[in-house]
Amino acid sequence: MAARPAKTAGFIATPREDVCLDFVNTRSWRGRETPGEELHGLDDVLAWARGAGGVDVEIAQSFQDWWRPRPRAASAVFTEAIALREALFRLFEAVSSGEAPDPAALDVLNAALGSAAPRSRVAPRADALVWSVDGLVPGMAALLSPVLWSASDLLAGTRRRRVRLCANPQCRWVFLDDSKSGTRRWCSMASCGNRAKAHRHYLKRRKATHAEENE
């Protein structure tokens, strides 16, 4: 008879509202032939969840201990995590352009939400109040509960109108536009914004040079 995973209890701090975007952006330069990738296996997902994802170390360690001797289960969880990430990208891509959400992507999110840690009890920890969760079974949704909470709150809230995709077609980084005007176009002026500015300057100079040569 196959062993059943022990249920885990722990604490999860309220995630930053954009932690779901951080997760989506673990795949970068989506417009390039070979995009950048931070997550190459479940160990990378676990490391991300413990760090940027805000998952309690004890929860992540308990899950890792369960998955380590079960490579097939670990591989399946990793596949589910990547599928969730790509579904979230499609949802935020649609929101950023004012389009209707992809029903298949929404199904992936909703299915995962059904298995995420419930936000039903708040408890003190150190000098803060956090979510107290129990009965967690090792799985993608439990591990990425902060991502799922963040994504559902953002998509269902008014802040979804501030979701943007970087205007650099090679970048496609997802971010929240916190500018007063709400017209931010670039993930960062220091990178994509300056590249676009330099390219416009180059085209302007080339056009001027071409005009001079034809005089």
PDB file of C-alpha atoms in Angstrom, residues 15-211:
ATOM      1  CA  PRO A  15       2.041  37.955   0.217  1.00  0.00           C
ATOM      2  CA  ARG A  16       2.894  41.132  -1.643  1.00  0.00           C
ATOM      3  CA  GLU A  17       0.155  41.884  -4.126  1.00  0.00           C
ATOM      4  CA  ASP A  18       2.537  41.428  -7.047  1.00  0.00           C
ATOM      5  CA  VAL A  19       4.257  38.218  -5.923  1.00  0.00           C
ATOM      6  CA  CYS A  20       2.244  36.424  -8.607  1.00  0.00           C
ATOM      7  CA  LEU A  21       3.903  38.673 -11.197  1.00  0.00           C
ATOM      8  CA  ASP A  22       7.318  37.790  -9.794  1.00  0.00           C
ATOM      9  CA  PHE A  23       6.428  34.148 -10.363  1.00  0.00           C
ATOM     10  CA  VAL A  24       5.279  34.821 -13.933  1.00  0.00           C
ATOM     11  CA  ASN A  25       8.522  36.706 -14.574  1.00  0.00           C
ATOM     12  CA  THR A  26      10.668  33.690 -13.719  1.00  0.00           C
ATOM     13  CA  ARG A  27      10.392  33.262 -17.484  1.00  0.00           C
ATOM     14  CA  SER A  28      11.894  36.348 -19.090  1.00  0.00           C
ATOM     15  CA  TRP A  29      12.487  37.715 -22.583  1.00  0.00           C
ATOM     16  CA  ARG A  30       9.416  35.851 -23.779  1.00  0.00           C
ATOM     17  CA  GLY A  31       9.590  37.482 -27.196  1.00  0.00           C
ATOM     18  CA  ARG A  32      12.997  36.022 -27.997  1.00  0.00           C
ATOM     19  CA  GLU A  33      13.618  32.753 -29.783  1.00  0.00           C
ATOM     20  CA  THR A  34      15.148  31.400 -26.570  1.00  0.00           C
ATOM     21  CA  PRO A  35      13.495  32.997 -23.510  1.00  0.00           C
ATOM     22  CA  GLY A  36      15.249  33.186 -20.150  1.00  0.00           C
ATOM     23  CA  GLU A  37      14.272  30.551 -17.596  1.00  0.00           C
ATOM     24  CA  GLU A  38      14.857  30.490 -13.830  1.00  0.00           C
ATOM     25  CA  LEU A  39      12.926  27.324 -13.008  1.00  0.00           C
ATOM     26  CA  HIS A  40      14.540  24.141 -14.324  1.00  0.00           C
ATOM     27  CA  GLY A  41      13.152  21.666 -11.817  1.00  0.00           C
ATOM     28  CA  LEU A  42      11.195  21.349  -8.596  1.00  0.00           C
ATOM     29  CA  ASP A  43      14.205  22.313  -6.474  1.00  0.00           C
ATOM     30  CA  ASP A  44      14.174  25.700  -8.220  1.00  0.00           C
ATOM     31  CA  VAL A  45      10.450  26.104  -7.540  1.00  0.00           C
ATOM     32  CA  LEU A  46      10.991  25.211  -3.879  1.00  0.00           C
ATOM     33  CA  ALA A  47      13.858  27.692  -3.589  1.00  0.00           C
ATOM     34  CA  TRP A  48      11.749  30.401  -5.201  1.00  0.00           C
ATOM     35  CA  ALA A  49       8.785  29.605  -2.928  1.00  0.00           C
ATOM     36  CA  ARG A  50      10.962  29.847   0.193  1.00  0.00           C
ATOM     37  CA  GLY A  51      12.481  33.117  -0.966  1.00  0.00           C
ATOM     38  CA  ALA A  52      10.437  35.424  -3.158  1.00  0.00           C
ATOM     39  CA  GLY A  53       7.292  33.333  -2.730  1.00  0.00           C
ATOM     40  CA  GLY A  54       7.112  33.826   1.024  1.00  0.00           C
ATOM     41  CA  VAL A  55       6.312  30.217   1.903  1.00  0.00           C
ATOM     42  CA  ASP A  56       7.121  29.139   5.451  1.00  0.00           C
ATOM     43  CA  VAL A  57      10.472  27.321   5.546  1.00  0.00           C
ATOM     44  CA  GLU A  58       9.002  24.439   7.551  1.00  0.00           C
ATOM     45  CA  ILE A  59       6.239  23.901   4.992  1.00  0.00           C
ATOM     46  CA  ALA A  60       8.670  23.948   2.070  1.00  0.00           C
ATOM     47  CA  GLN A  61      11.062  21.588   3.857  1.00  0.00           C
ATOM     48  CA  SER A  62       8.285  19.145   4.721  1.00  0.00           C
ATOM     49  CA  PHE A  63       7.160  19.070   1.105  1.00  0.00           C
ATOM     50  CA  GLN A  64      10.724  18.669  -0.147  1.00  0.00           C
ATOM     51  CA  ASP A  65      11.314  15.742   2.210  1.00  0.00           C
ATOM     52  CA  TRP A  66       8.219  14.047   0.784  1.00  0.00           C
ATOM     53  CA  TRP A  67       9.118  14.642  -2.863  1.00  0.00           C
ATOM     54  CA  ARG A  68      12.835  13.851  -2.730  1.00  0.00           C
ATOM     55  CA  PRO A  69      12.431  10.031  -2.787  1.00  0.00           C
ATOM     56  CA  ARG A  70       9.510  10.296  -5.242  1.00  0.00           C
ATOM     57  CA  PRO A  71      10.937  11.692  -8.501  1.00  0.00           C
ATOM     58  CA  ARG A  72       7.826  10.954 -10.556  1.00  0.00           C
ATOM     59  CA  ALA A  73       5.626  12.887  -8.142  1.00  0.00           C
ATOM     60  CA  ALA A  74       8.185  15.702  -8.055  1.00  0.00           C
ATOM     61  CA  SER A  75       8.246  15.862 -11.856  1.00  0.00           C
ATOM     62  CA  ALA A  76       4.446  16.044 -11.989  1.00  0.00           C
ATOM     63  CA  VAL A  77       4.363  18.884  -9.459  1.00  0.00           C
ATOM     64  CA  PHE A  78       6.996  20.797 -11.431  1.00  0.00           C
ATOM     65  CA  THR A  79       4.964  20.381 -14.621  1.00  0.00           C
ATOM     66  CA  GLU A  80       1.881  21.713 -12.816  1.00  0.00           C
ATOM     67  CA  ALA A  81       3.830  24.701 -11.486  1.00  0.00           C
ATOM     68  CA  ILE A  82       5.011  25.668 -14.965  1.00  0.00           C
ATOM     69  CA  ALA A  83       1.489  25.202 -16.355  1.00  0.00           C
ATOM     70  CA  LEU A  84       0.166  27.545 -13.660  1.00  0.00           C
ATOM     71  CA  ARG A  85       2.833  30.125 -14.455  1.00  0.00           C
ATOM     72  CA  GLU A  86       1.989  30.123 -18.149  1.00  0.00           C
ATOM     73  CA  ALA A  87      -1.756  30.274 -17.437  1.00  0.00           C
ATOM     74  CA  LEU A  88      -1.176  33.315 -15.224  1.00  0.00           C
ATOM     75  CA  PHE A  89       0.871  34.969 -17.959  1.00  0.00           C
ATOM     76  CA  ARG A  90      -1.990  34.507 -20.433  1.00  0.00           C
ATOM     77  CA  LEU A  91      -4.477  35.935 -17.924  1.00  0.00           C
ATOM     78  CA  PHE A  92      -2.369  38.994 -17.158  1.00  0.00           C
ATOM     79  CA  GLU A  93      -1.599  39.461 -20.848  1.00  0.00           C
ATOM     80  CA  ALA A  94      -5.341  39.607 -21.539  1.00  0.00           C
ATOM     81  CA  VAL A  95      -6.012  41.951 -18.615  1.00  0.00           C
ATOM     82  CA  SER A  96      -3.232  44.320 -19.707  1.00  0.00           C
ATOM     83  CA  SER A  97      -4.768  44.685 -23.165  1.00  0.00           C
ATOM     84  CA  GLY A  98      -8.393  44.834 -22.023  1.00  0.00           C
ATOM     85  CA  GLU A  99      -9.278  41.487 -23.587  1.00  0.00           C
ATOM     86  CA  ALA A 100     -11.444  38.720 -22.151  1.00  0.00           C
ATOM     87  CA  PRO A 101      -9.496  36.134 -20.130  1.00  0.00           C
ATOM     88  CA  ASP A 102      -8.599  32.827 -21.734  1.00  0.00           C
ATOM     89  CA  PRO A 103     -11.160  30.320 -20.344  1.00  0.00           C
ATOM     90  CA  ALA A 104      -8.593  27.501 -20.297  1.00  0.00           C
ATOM     91  CA  ALA A 105      -6.130  29.641 -18.333  1.00  0.00           C
ATOM     92  CA  LEU A 106      -8.886  30.623 -15.917  1.00  0.00           C
ATOM     93  CA  ASP A 107      -9.723  26.942 -15.426  1.00  0.00           C
ATOM     94  CA  VAL A 108      -6.094  26.229 -14.483  1.00  0.00           C
ATOM     95  CA  LEU A 109      -6.140  29.032 -11.904  1.00  0.00           C
ATOM     96  CA  ASN A 110      -9.485  28.027 -10.424  1.00  0.00           C
ATOM     97  CA  ALA A 111      -8.528  24.357 -10.186  1.00  0.00           C
ATOM     98  CA  ALA A 112      -5.361  25.290  -8.310  1.00  0.00           C
ATOM     99  CA  LEU A 113      -7.227  27.695  -6.023  1.00  0.00           C
ATOM    100  CA  GLY A 114      -9.418  24.800  -4.936  1.00  0.00           C
ATOM    101  CA  SER A 115      -6.351  23.035  -3.516  1.00  0.00           C
ATOM    102  CA  ALA A 116      -4.530  26.083  -2.138  1.00  0.00           C
ATOM    103  CA  ALA A 117      -4.124  26.696   1.572  1.00  0.00           C
ATOM    104  CA  PRO A 118      -7.355  28.214   2.915  1.00  0.00           C
ATOM    105  CA  ARG A 119      -7.206  31.698   4.392  1.00  0.00           C
ATOM    106  CA  SER A 120      -9.466  30.949   7.318  1.00  0.00           C
ATOM    107  CA  ARG A 121      -7.444  31.756  10.431  1.00  0.00           C
ATOM    108  CA  VAL A 122      -5.116  34.596  11.409  1.00  0.00           C
ATOM    109  CA  ALA A 123      -2.568  34.042  14.167  1.00  0.00           C
ATOM    110  CA  PRO A 124       0.211  36.058  15.819  1.00  0.00           C
ATOM    111  CA  ARG A 125       3.794  35.203  14.966  1.00  0.00           C
ATOM    112  CA  ALA A 126       6.740  37.231  16.234  1.00  0.00           C
ATOM    113  CA  ASP A 127       5.567  40.833  15.903  1.00  0.00           C
ATOM    114  CA  ALA A 128       3.087  40.250  13.074  1.00  0.00           C
ATOM    115  CA  LEU A 129      -0.205  38.590  12.246  1.00  0.00           C
ATOM    116  CA  VAL A 130      -0.004  35.868   9.609  1.00  0.00           C
ATOM    117  CA  TRP A 131      -2.178  33.179   8.118  1.00  0.00           C
ATOM    118  CA  SER A 132      -2.190  29.955  10.117  1.00  0.00           C
ATOM    119  CA  VAL A 133      -2.686  26.979   7.810  1.00  0.00           C
ATOM    120  CA  ASP A 134      -2.945  23.279   8.486  1.00  0.00           C
ATOM    121  CA  GLY A 135      -3.896  20.065   6.758  1.00  0.00           C
ATOM    122  CA  LEU A 136      -1.612  20.841   3.826  1.00  0.00           C
ATOM    123  CA  VAL A 137      -0.768  17.917   1.567  1.00  0.00           C
ATOM    124  CA  PRO A 138       2.356  18.203  -0.627  1.00  0.00           C
ATOM    125  CA  GLY A 139       1.207  19.588  -3.946  1.00  0.00           C
ATOM    126  CA  MET A 140       1.734  22.436  -6.353  1.00  0.00           C
ATOM    127  CA  ALA A 141      -1.222  24.491  -5.113  1.00  0.00           C
ATOM    128  CA  ALA A 142      -0.260  24.198  -1.448  1.00  0.00           C
ATOM    129  CA  LEU A 143       3.347  25.138  -2.193  1.00  0.00           C
ATOM    130  CA  LEU A 144       2.359  28.120  -4.322  1.00  0.00           C
ATOM    131  CA  SER A 145      -0.552  29.292  -2.174  1.00  0.00           C
ATOM    132  CA  PRO A 146       0.849  32.853  -1.877  1.00  0.00           C
ATOM    133  CA  VAL A 147       1.044  33.061  -5.678  1.00  0.00           C
ATOM    134  CA  LEU A 148      -2.543  31.858  -6.008  1.00  0.00           C
ATOM    135  CA  TRP A 149      -3.824  34.250  -3.336  1.00  0.00           C
ATOM    136  CA  SER A 150      -1.970  37.138  -4.958  1.00  0.00           C
ATOM    137  CA  ALA A 151      -3.146  36.290  -8.479  1.00  0.00           C
ATOM    138  CA  SER A 152      -6.804  35.868  -7.552  1.00  0.00           C
ATOM    139  CA  ASP A 153      -6.849  39.073  -5.476  1.00  0.00           C
ATOM    140  CA  LEU A 154      -5.170  41.028  -8.266  1.00  0.00           C
ATOM    141  CA  LEU A 155      -7.329  39.664 -11.082  1.00  0.00           C
ATOM    142  CA  ALA A 156     -10.575  40.113  -9.155  1.00  0.00           C
ATOM    143  CA  GLY A 157      -9.693  43.559  -7.779  1.00  0.00           C
ATOM    144  CA  THR A 158      -9.538  47.063  -9.189  1.00  0.00           C
ATOM    145  CA  ARG A 159      -5.734  47.001  -9.324  1.00  0.00           C
ATOM    146  CA  ARG A 160      -5.937  44.682 -12.327  1.00  0.00           C
ATOM    147  CA  ARG A 161      -6.316  47.864 -14.392  1.00  0.00           C
ATOM    148  CA  ARG A 162      -2.718  48.651 -13.495  1.00  0.00           C
ATOM    149  CA  VAL A 163      -1.283  45.410 -14.883  1.00  0.00           C
ATOM    150  CA  ARG A 164       1.041  46.055 -17.812  1.00  0.00           C
ATOM    151  CA  LEU A 165       3.299  44.117 -20.165  1.00  0.00           C
ATOM    152  CA  CYS A 166       6.591  45.754 -21.072  1.00  0.00           C
ATOM    153  CA  ALA A 167       6.263  47.477 -24.445  1.00  0.00           C
ATOM    154  CA  ASN A 168       9.531  45.910 -25.586  1.00  0.00           C
ATOM    155  CA  PRO A 169       8.215  43.026 -27.755  1.00  0.00           C
ATOM    156  CA  GLN A 170      11.224  40.904 -26.818  1.00  0.00           C
ATOM    157  CA  CYS A 171      10.812  41.469 -23.084  1.00  0.00           C
ATOM    158  CA  ARG A 172       7.111  40.966 -22.185  1.00  0.00           C
ATOM    159  CA  TRP A 173       7.850  41.414 -18.467  1.00  0.00           C
ATOM    160  CA  VAL A 174       4.633  41.796 -16.432  1.00  0.00           C
ATOM    161  CA  PHE A 175       4.451  44.620 -13.901  1.00  0.00           C
ATOM    162  CA  LEU A 176       2.115  46.896 -11.939  1.00  0.00           C
ATOM    163  CA  ASP A 177       2.017  50.468 -13.180  1.00  0.00           C
ATOM    164  CA  ASP A 178       2.197  52.672 -10.081  1.00  0.00           C
ATOM    165  CA  SER A 179       2.868  55.886 -11.980  1.00  0.00           C
ATOM    166  CA  LYS A 180       0.502  58.799 -11.295  1.00  0.00           C
ATOM    167  CA  SER A 181      -0.502  59.032 -14.936  1.00  0.00           C
ATOM    168  CA  GLY A 182      -0.943  55.283 -15.352  1.00  0.00           C
ATOM    169  CA  THR A 183       0.990  55.410 -18.616  1.00  0.00           C
ATOM    170  CA  ARG A 184       4.181  53.533 -17.768  1.00  0.00           C
ATOM    171  CA  ARG A 185       5.230  51.422 -20.751  1.00  0.00           C
ATOM    172  CA  TRP A 186       8.522  49.819 -19.772  1.00  0.00           C
ATOM    173  CA  CYS A 187       9.479  47.288 -17.130  1.00  0.00           C
ATOM    174  CA  SER A 188      12.393  49.630 -16.413  1.00  0.00           C
ATOM    175  CA  MET A 189      13.621  52.809 -18.057  1.00  0.00           C
ATOM    176  CA  ALA A 190      17.143  51.687 -17.171  1.00  0.00           C
ATOM    177  CA  SER A 191      16.829  48.674 -19.463  1.00  0.00           C
ATOM    178  CA  CYS A 192      14.026  48.417 -22.006  1.00  0.00           C
ATOM    179  CA  GLY A 193      13.112  52.113 -21.872  1.00  0.00           C
ATOM    180  CA  ASN A 194      16.643  53.241 -22.653  1.00  0.00           C
ATOM    181  CA  ARG A 195      16.985  50.632 -25.393  1.00  0.00           C
ATOM    182  CA  ALA A 196      13.864  51.968 -27.092  1.00  0.00           C
ATOM    183  CA  LYS A 197      15.057  55.561 -26.671  1.00  0.00           C
ATOM    184  CA  ALA A 198      18.452  54.724 -28.160  1.00  0.00           C
ATOM    185  CA  HIS A 199      16.808  52.878 -31.062  1.00  0.00           C
ATOM    186  CA  ARG A 200      14.541  55.851 -31.839  1.00  0.00           C
ATOM    187  CA  HIS A 201      17.562  58.145 -31.758  1.00  0.00           C
ATOM    188  CA  TYR A 202      19.422  55.825 -34.146  1.00  0.00           C
ATOM    189  CA  LEU A 203      16.494  55.741 -36.589  1.00  0.00           C
ATOM    190  CA  LYS A 204      16.162  59.527 -36.453  1.00  0.00           C
ATOM    191  CA  ARG A 205      19.860  60.018 -37.217  1.00  0.00           C
ATOM    192  CA  ARG A 206      19.776  57.444 -40.007  1.00  0.00           C
ATOM    193  CA  LYS A 207      16.780  59.185 -41.572  1.00  0.00           C
ATOM    194  CA  ALA A 208      18.535  62.551 -41.363  1.00  0.00           C
ATOM    195  CA  THR A 209      21.710  61.117 -42.909  1.00  0.00           C
ATOM    196  CA  HIS A 210      19.709  59.518 -45.720  1.00  0.00           C
ATOM    197  CA  ALA A 211      17.971  62.836 -46.428  1.00  0.00           C
TER     198      ALA A 211
END
